[in-house]
XYZ file of C-alpha atoms in Angstrom:
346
model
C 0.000 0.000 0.000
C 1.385 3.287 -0.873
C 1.974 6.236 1.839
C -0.682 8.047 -0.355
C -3.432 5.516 0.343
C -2.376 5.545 4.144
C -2.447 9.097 4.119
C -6.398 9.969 3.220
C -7.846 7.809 5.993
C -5.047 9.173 8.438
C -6.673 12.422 7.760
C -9.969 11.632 7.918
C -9.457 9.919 11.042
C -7.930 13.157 12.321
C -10.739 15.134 11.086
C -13.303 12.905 12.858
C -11.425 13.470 16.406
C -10.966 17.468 15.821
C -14.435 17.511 15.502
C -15.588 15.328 18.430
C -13.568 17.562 20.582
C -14.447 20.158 19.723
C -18.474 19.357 20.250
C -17.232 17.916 23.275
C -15.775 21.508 24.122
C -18.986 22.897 23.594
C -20.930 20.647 26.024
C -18.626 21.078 28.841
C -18.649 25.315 28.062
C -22.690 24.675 28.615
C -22.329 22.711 31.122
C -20.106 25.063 32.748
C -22.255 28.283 31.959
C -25.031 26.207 34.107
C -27.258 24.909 30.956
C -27.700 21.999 29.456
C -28.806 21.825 25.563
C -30.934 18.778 24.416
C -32.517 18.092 20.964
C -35.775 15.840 20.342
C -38.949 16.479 18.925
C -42.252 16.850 20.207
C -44.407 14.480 21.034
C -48.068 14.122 22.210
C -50.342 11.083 23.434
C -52.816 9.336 20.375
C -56.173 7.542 20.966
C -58.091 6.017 18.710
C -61.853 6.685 19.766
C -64.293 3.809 19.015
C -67.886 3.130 20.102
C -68.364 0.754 23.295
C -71.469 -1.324 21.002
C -72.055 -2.136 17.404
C -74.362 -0.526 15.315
C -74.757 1.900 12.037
C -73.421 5.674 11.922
C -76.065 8.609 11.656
C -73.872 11.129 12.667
C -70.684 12.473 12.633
C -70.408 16.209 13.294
C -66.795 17.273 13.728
C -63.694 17.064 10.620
C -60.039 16.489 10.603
C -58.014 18.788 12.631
C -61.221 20.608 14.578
C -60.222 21.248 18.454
C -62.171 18.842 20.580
C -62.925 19.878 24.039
C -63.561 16.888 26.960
C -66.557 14.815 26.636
C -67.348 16.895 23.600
C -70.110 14.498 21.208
C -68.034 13.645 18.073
C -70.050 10.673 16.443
C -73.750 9.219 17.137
C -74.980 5.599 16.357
C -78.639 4.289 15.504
C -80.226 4.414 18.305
C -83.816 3.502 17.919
C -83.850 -0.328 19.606
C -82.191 0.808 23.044
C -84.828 3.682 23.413
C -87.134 1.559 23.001
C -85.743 -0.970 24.960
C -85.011 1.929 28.265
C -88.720 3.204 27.603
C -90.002 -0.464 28.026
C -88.036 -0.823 31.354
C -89.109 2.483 32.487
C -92.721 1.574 32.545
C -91.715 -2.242 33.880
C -90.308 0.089 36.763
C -93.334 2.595 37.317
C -95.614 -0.290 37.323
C -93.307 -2.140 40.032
C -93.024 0.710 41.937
C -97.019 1.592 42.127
C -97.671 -2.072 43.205
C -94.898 -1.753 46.521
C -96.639 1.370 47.307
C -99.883 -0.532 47.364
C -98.704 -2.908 49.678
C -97.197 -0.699 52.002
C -99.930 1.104 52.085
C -102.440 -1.703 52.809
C -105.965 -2.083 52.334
C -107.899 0.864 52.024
C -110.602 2.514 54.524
C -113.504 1.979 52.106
C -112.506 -1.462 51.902
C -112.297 -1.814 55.557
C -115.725 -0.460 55.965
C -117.111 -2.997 53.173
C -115.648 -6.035 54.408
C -116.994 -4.772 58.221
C -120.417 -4.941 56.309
C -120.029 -7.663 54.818
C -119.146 -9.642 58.364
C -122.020 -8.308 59.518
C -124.346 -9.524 56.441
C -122.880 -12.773 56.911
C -123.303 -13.430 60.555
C -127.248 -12.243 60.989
C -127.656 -14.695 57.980
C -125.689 -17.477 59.743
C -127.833 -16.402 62.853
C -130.861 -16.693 60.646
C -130.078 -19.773 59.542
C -129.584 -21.275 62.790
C -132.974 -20.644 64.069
C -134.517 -21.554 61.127
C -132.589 -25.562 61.131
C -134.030 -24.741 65.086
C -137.347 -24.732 64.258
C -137.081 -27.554 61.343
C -135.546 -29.776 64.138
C -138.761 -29.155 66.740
C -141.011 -29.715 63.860
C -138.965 -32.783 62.774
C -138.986 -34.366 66.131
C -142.861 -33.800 66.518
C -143.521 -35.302 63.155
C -144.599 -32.365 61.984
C -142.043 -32.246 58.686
C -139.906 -34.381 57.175
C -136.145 -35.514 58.365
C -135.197 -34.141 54.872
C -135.930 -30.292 55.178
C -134.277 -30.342 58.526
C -131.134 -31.868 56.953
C -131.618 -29.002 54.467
C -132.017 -26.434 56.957
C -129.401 -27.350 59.338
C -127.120 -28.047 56.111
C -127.702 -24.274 55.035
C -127.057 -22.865 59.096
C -123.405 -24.910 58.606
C -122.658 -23.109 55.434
C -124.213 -19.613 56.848
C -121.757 -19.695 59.838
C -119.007 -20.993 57.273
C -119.904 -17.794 55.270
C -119.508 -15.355 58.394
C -116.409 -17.346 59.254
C -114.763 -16.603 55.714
C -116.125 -12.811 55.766
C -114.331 -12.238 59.060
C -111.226 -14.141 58.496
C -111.220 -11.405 55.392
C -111.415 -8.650 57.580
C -108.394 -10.006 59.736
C -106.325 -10.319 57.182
C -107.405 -6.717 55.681
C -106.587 -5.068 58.831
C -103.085 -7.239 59.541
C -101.970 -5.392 56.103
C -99.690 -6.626 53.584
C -97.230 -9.691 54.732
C -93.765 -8.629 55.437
C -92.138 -11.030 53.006
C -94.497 -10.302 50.020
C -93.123 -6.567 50.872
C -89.710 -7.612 50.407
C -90.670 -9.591 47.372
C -91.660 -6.444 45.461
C -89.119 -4.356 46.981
C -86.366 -7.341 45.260
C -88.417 -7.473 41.774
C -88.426 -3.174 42.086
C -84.610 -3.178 42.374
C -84.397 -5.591 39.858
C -86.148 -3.574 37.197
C -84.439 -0.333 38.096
C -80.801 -2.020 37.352
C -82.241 -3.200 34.250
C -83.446 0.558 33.418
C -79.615 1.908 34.447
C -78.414 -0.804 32.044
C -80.358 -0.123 29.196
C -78.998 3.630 29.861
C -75.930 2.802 29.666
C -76.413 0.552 26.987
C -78.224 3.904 24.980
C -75.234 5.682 25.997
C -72.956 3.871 24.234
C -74.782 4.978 20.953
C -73.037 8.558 20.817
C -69.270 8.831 21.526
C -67.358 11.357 23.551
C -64.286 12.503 23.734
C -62.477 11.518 26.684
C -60.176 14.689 26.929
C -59.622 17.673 25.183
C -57.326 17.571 22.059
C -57.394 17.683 17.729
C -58.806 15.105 15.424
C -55.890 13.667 13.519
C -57.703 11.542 11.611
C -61.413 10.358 10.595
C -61.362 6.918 9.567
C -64.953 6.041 9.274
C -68.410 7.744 7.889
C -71.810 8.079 8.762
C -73.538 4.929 7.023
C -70.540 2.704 7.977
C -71.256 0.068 10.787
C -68.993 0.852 14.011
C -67.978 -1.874 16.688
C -65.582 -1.519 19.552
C -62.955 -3.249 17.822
C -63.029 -0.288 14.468
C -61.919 3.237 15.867
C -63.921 5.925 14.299
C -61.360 8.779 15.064
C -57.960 9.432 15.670
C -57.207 11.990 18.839
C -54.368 13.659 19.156
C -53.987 14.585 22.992
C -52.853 18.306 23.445
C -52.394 18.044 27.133
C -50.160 17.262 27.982
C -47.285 17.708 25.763
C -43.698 17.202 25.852
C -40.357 17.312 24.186
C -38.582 13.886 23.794
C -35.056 14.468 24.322
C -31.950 11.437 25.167
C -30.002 12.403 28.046
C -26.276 10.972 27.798
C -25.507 8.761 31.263
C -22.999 11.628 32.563
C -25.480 14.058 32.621
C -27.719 12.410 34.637
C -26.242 13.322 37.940
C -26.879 17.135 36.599
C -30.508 16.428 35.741
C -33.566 16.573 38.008
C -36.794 15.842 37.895
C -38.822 19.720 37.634
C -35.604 21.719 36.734
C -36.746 24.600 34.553
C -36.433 25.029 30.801
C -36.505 26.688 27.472
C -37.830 25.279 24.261
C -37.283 26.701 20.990
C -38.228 25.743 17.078
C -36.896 26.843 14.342
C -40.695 27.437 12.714
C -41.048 30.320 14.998
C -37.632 31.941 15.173
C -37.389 34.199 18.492
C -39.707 32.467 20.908
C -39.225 30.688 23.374
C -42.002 28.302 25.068
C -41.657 27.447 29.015
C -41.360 24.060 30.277
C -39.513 21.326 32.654
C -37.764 18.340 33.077
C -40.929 15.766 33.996
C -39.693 12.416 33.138
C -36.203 9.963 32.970
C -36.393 6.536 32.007
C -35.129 3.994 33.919
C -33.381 2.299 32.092
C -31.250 2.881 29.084
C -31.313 2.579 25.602
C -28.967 2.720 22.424
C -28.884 6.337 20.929
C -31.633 6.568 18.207
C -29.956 7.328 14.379
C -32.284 10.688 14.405
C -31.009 12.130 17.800
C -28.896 14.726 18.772
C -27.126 14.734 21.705
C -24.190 16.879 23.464
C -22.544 13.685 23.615
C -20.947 10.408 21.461
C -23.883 9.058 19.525
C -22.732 5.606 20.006
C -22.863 6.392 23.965
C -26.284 5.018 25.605
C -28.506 7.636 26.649
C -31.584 7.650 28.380
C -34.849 8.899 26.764
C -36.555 12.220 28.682
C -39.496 14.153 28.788
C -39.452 18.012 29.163
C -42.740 19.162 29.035
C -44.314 22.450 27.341
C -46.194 25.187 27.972
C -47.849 25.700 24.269
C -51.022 28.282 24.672
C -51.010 29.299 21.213
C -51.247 26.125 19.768
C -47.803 26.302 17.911
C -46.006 23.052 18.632
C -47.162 20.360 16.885
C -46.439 16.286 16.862
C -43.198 16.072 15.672
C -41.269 19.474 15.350
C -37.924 19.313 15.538
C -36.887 21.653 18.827
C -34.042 22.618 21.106
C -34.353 21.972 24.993
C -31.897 24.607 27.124
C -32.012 22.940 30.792
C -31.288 25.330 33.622
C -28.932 23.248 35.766
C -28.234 26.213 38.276
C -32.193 26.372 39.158
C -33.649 24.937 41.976
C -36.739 22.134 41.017
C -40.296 23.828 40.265
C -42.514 23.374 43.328
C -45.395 23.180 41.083
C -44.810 22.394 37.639
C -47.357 23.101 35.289
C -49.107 25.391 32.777
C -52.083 26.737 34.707
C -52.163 29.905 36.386
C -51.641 28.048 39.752
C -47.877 27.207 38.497
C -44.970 28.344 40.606
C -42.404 29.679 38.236
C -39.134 31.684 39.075
């Protein structure tokens, strides 16, 4: 090989390590000034929102990128059979419920009064009765009738005073009132019928979807007149809250980094500004350095994957920017990280 062909890699080789050190220079003048610079992109949470039943689209009344606040209706299914189904519960339960009041409440006054009567009907015919078989048995005895009428006649006294016996036995049981287990019994079948009404609720409920936290349709996959399930997302959410920078932290920097140290974030689509945040998440464990990272370290050095989260009011940041992340080392930990109004900043 000739001293030419040893030369070029020699000084490519030499080129590689003037420029490692002097990136390396860099990091430690940052880390010396008290800040730490980190590159990543941003990143955000995705949910794919499906219906909890199966059934036909009617309605779907918001588009691709429209803001979406919590619990916000965003799709409707067919929901004629479950309405039906609730309002036939509904009445099973009204009907239930009118026949435990009736029990509690017992037999009515009137009632009382009428089966009184009656008792009273039935015992001066029973009385009656017994005087007549009375007579039929003097007459009987002096030959006077035959044995047959005052089998008759006694035969109608025993069903007179059976009669008065069944007319007062009703009035017992009218003013004993309803039995205490036949109350429970409709009290059971009542609570029965007003789960199945809360289930057929929830069951109508399922027909129109919500969103379960504010963000931005990414994507609308299906159409009114297609058939949903639970297992075919209709949208595609895009969480806005919260959101974050990732960012790879090299392993000697992680004695420097804490968990709610302050920070800056900057993109290079809005030139100038600067977007508050902090240092909210380090994995525990590490990880080979991603091709598309940039860190103020070796690439072929593990690093550990971060999370600096962002203040982004104006709706700039989106999933994916490219940004820069300028830790404050010499800060002390927020308090009270956040975004709200309630957040402690320095």
């Amino acid at each position: 090989m000739t001293n030419k062909a040893l030369t070029l890699p020699l000084l490519g080789l030499l080129a590689i390590g003037g420029a490692v050190a002097v990136y390396l220079s860099m990091a430690r003048d940052n880390g010396e000034a008290g800040r730490l610079l980190l590159y990543g992109n941003i990143d955000m949470r995705v949910t794919n929102l499906a219906f909890e039943t199966s059934g036909r689209i009617v309605a779907m009344p918001v588009n691709e990128g429209a803001r979406i606040a919590r619990d916000q209706l965003v799709a409707r299914l067919d929901d004629r059979q479950p309405t039906l189904t609730r309002d036939r519960v509904a009445a099973q339960v009204a009907a239930q419920r009118a026949a435990l009041d009736k029990a509690i409440a017992g037999v009515r006054p009137e009632e009382i009064e009428k089966l009184r009567a009656d008792l009273a009907a039935a015992a001066a015919e029973a009385e009656n009765m017994a005087r007549r078989a009375e007579r039929s048995r003097d007459l009987a005895a002096r030959k006077l009738t035959s044995p047959q009428d005052y089998d008759d006649a006694r035969t109608a006294a025993e069903a007179a005073e059976a009669r008065a016996g069944a007319a007062r036995a009703a009035l017992d049981l009218a003013l004993a009132g309803t039995r205490a287990e036949d109350i429970a019994a409709a009290r059971a079948q009542l609570a029965a019928l007003e789960a199945e009404l809360a289930l057929a609720g929830i069951q109508l409920g399922y027909t129109r979807l919500h969103a379960p936290a504010a963000g931005i349709l990414q994507s609308r996959i299906l159409e009114p007149g297609d058939m949903a399930s639970p297992e075919r997302p209709v949208y595609t959410l895009a969480l806005t809250e919260p959101l974050w920078a990732r960012v790879y932290l090299a392993e000697p920097d992680l004695g420097r980094a804490r968990l709610g140290l302050p920070a800056e974030v900057t993109s290079d689509s809005f030139p100038g500004k600067t977007y508050r945040g902090w240092l909210g998440y380090i994995a525990p464990s590490a990880e080979f350095t991603p091709k598309t990272v940039q860190t103020t370290e070796l690439r072929a050095d593990l690093v550990y994957q971060a999370r600096v989260y962002v203040c982004n009011p104006q709706d700039e940041l989106r999933l994916g920017m490219p940004v820069t992340v300028s830790l404050d080392l010499a800060a002390a930990p927020l308090a009270d990280p956040g975004c709200g109004p309630a957040a402690q900043w320095p």
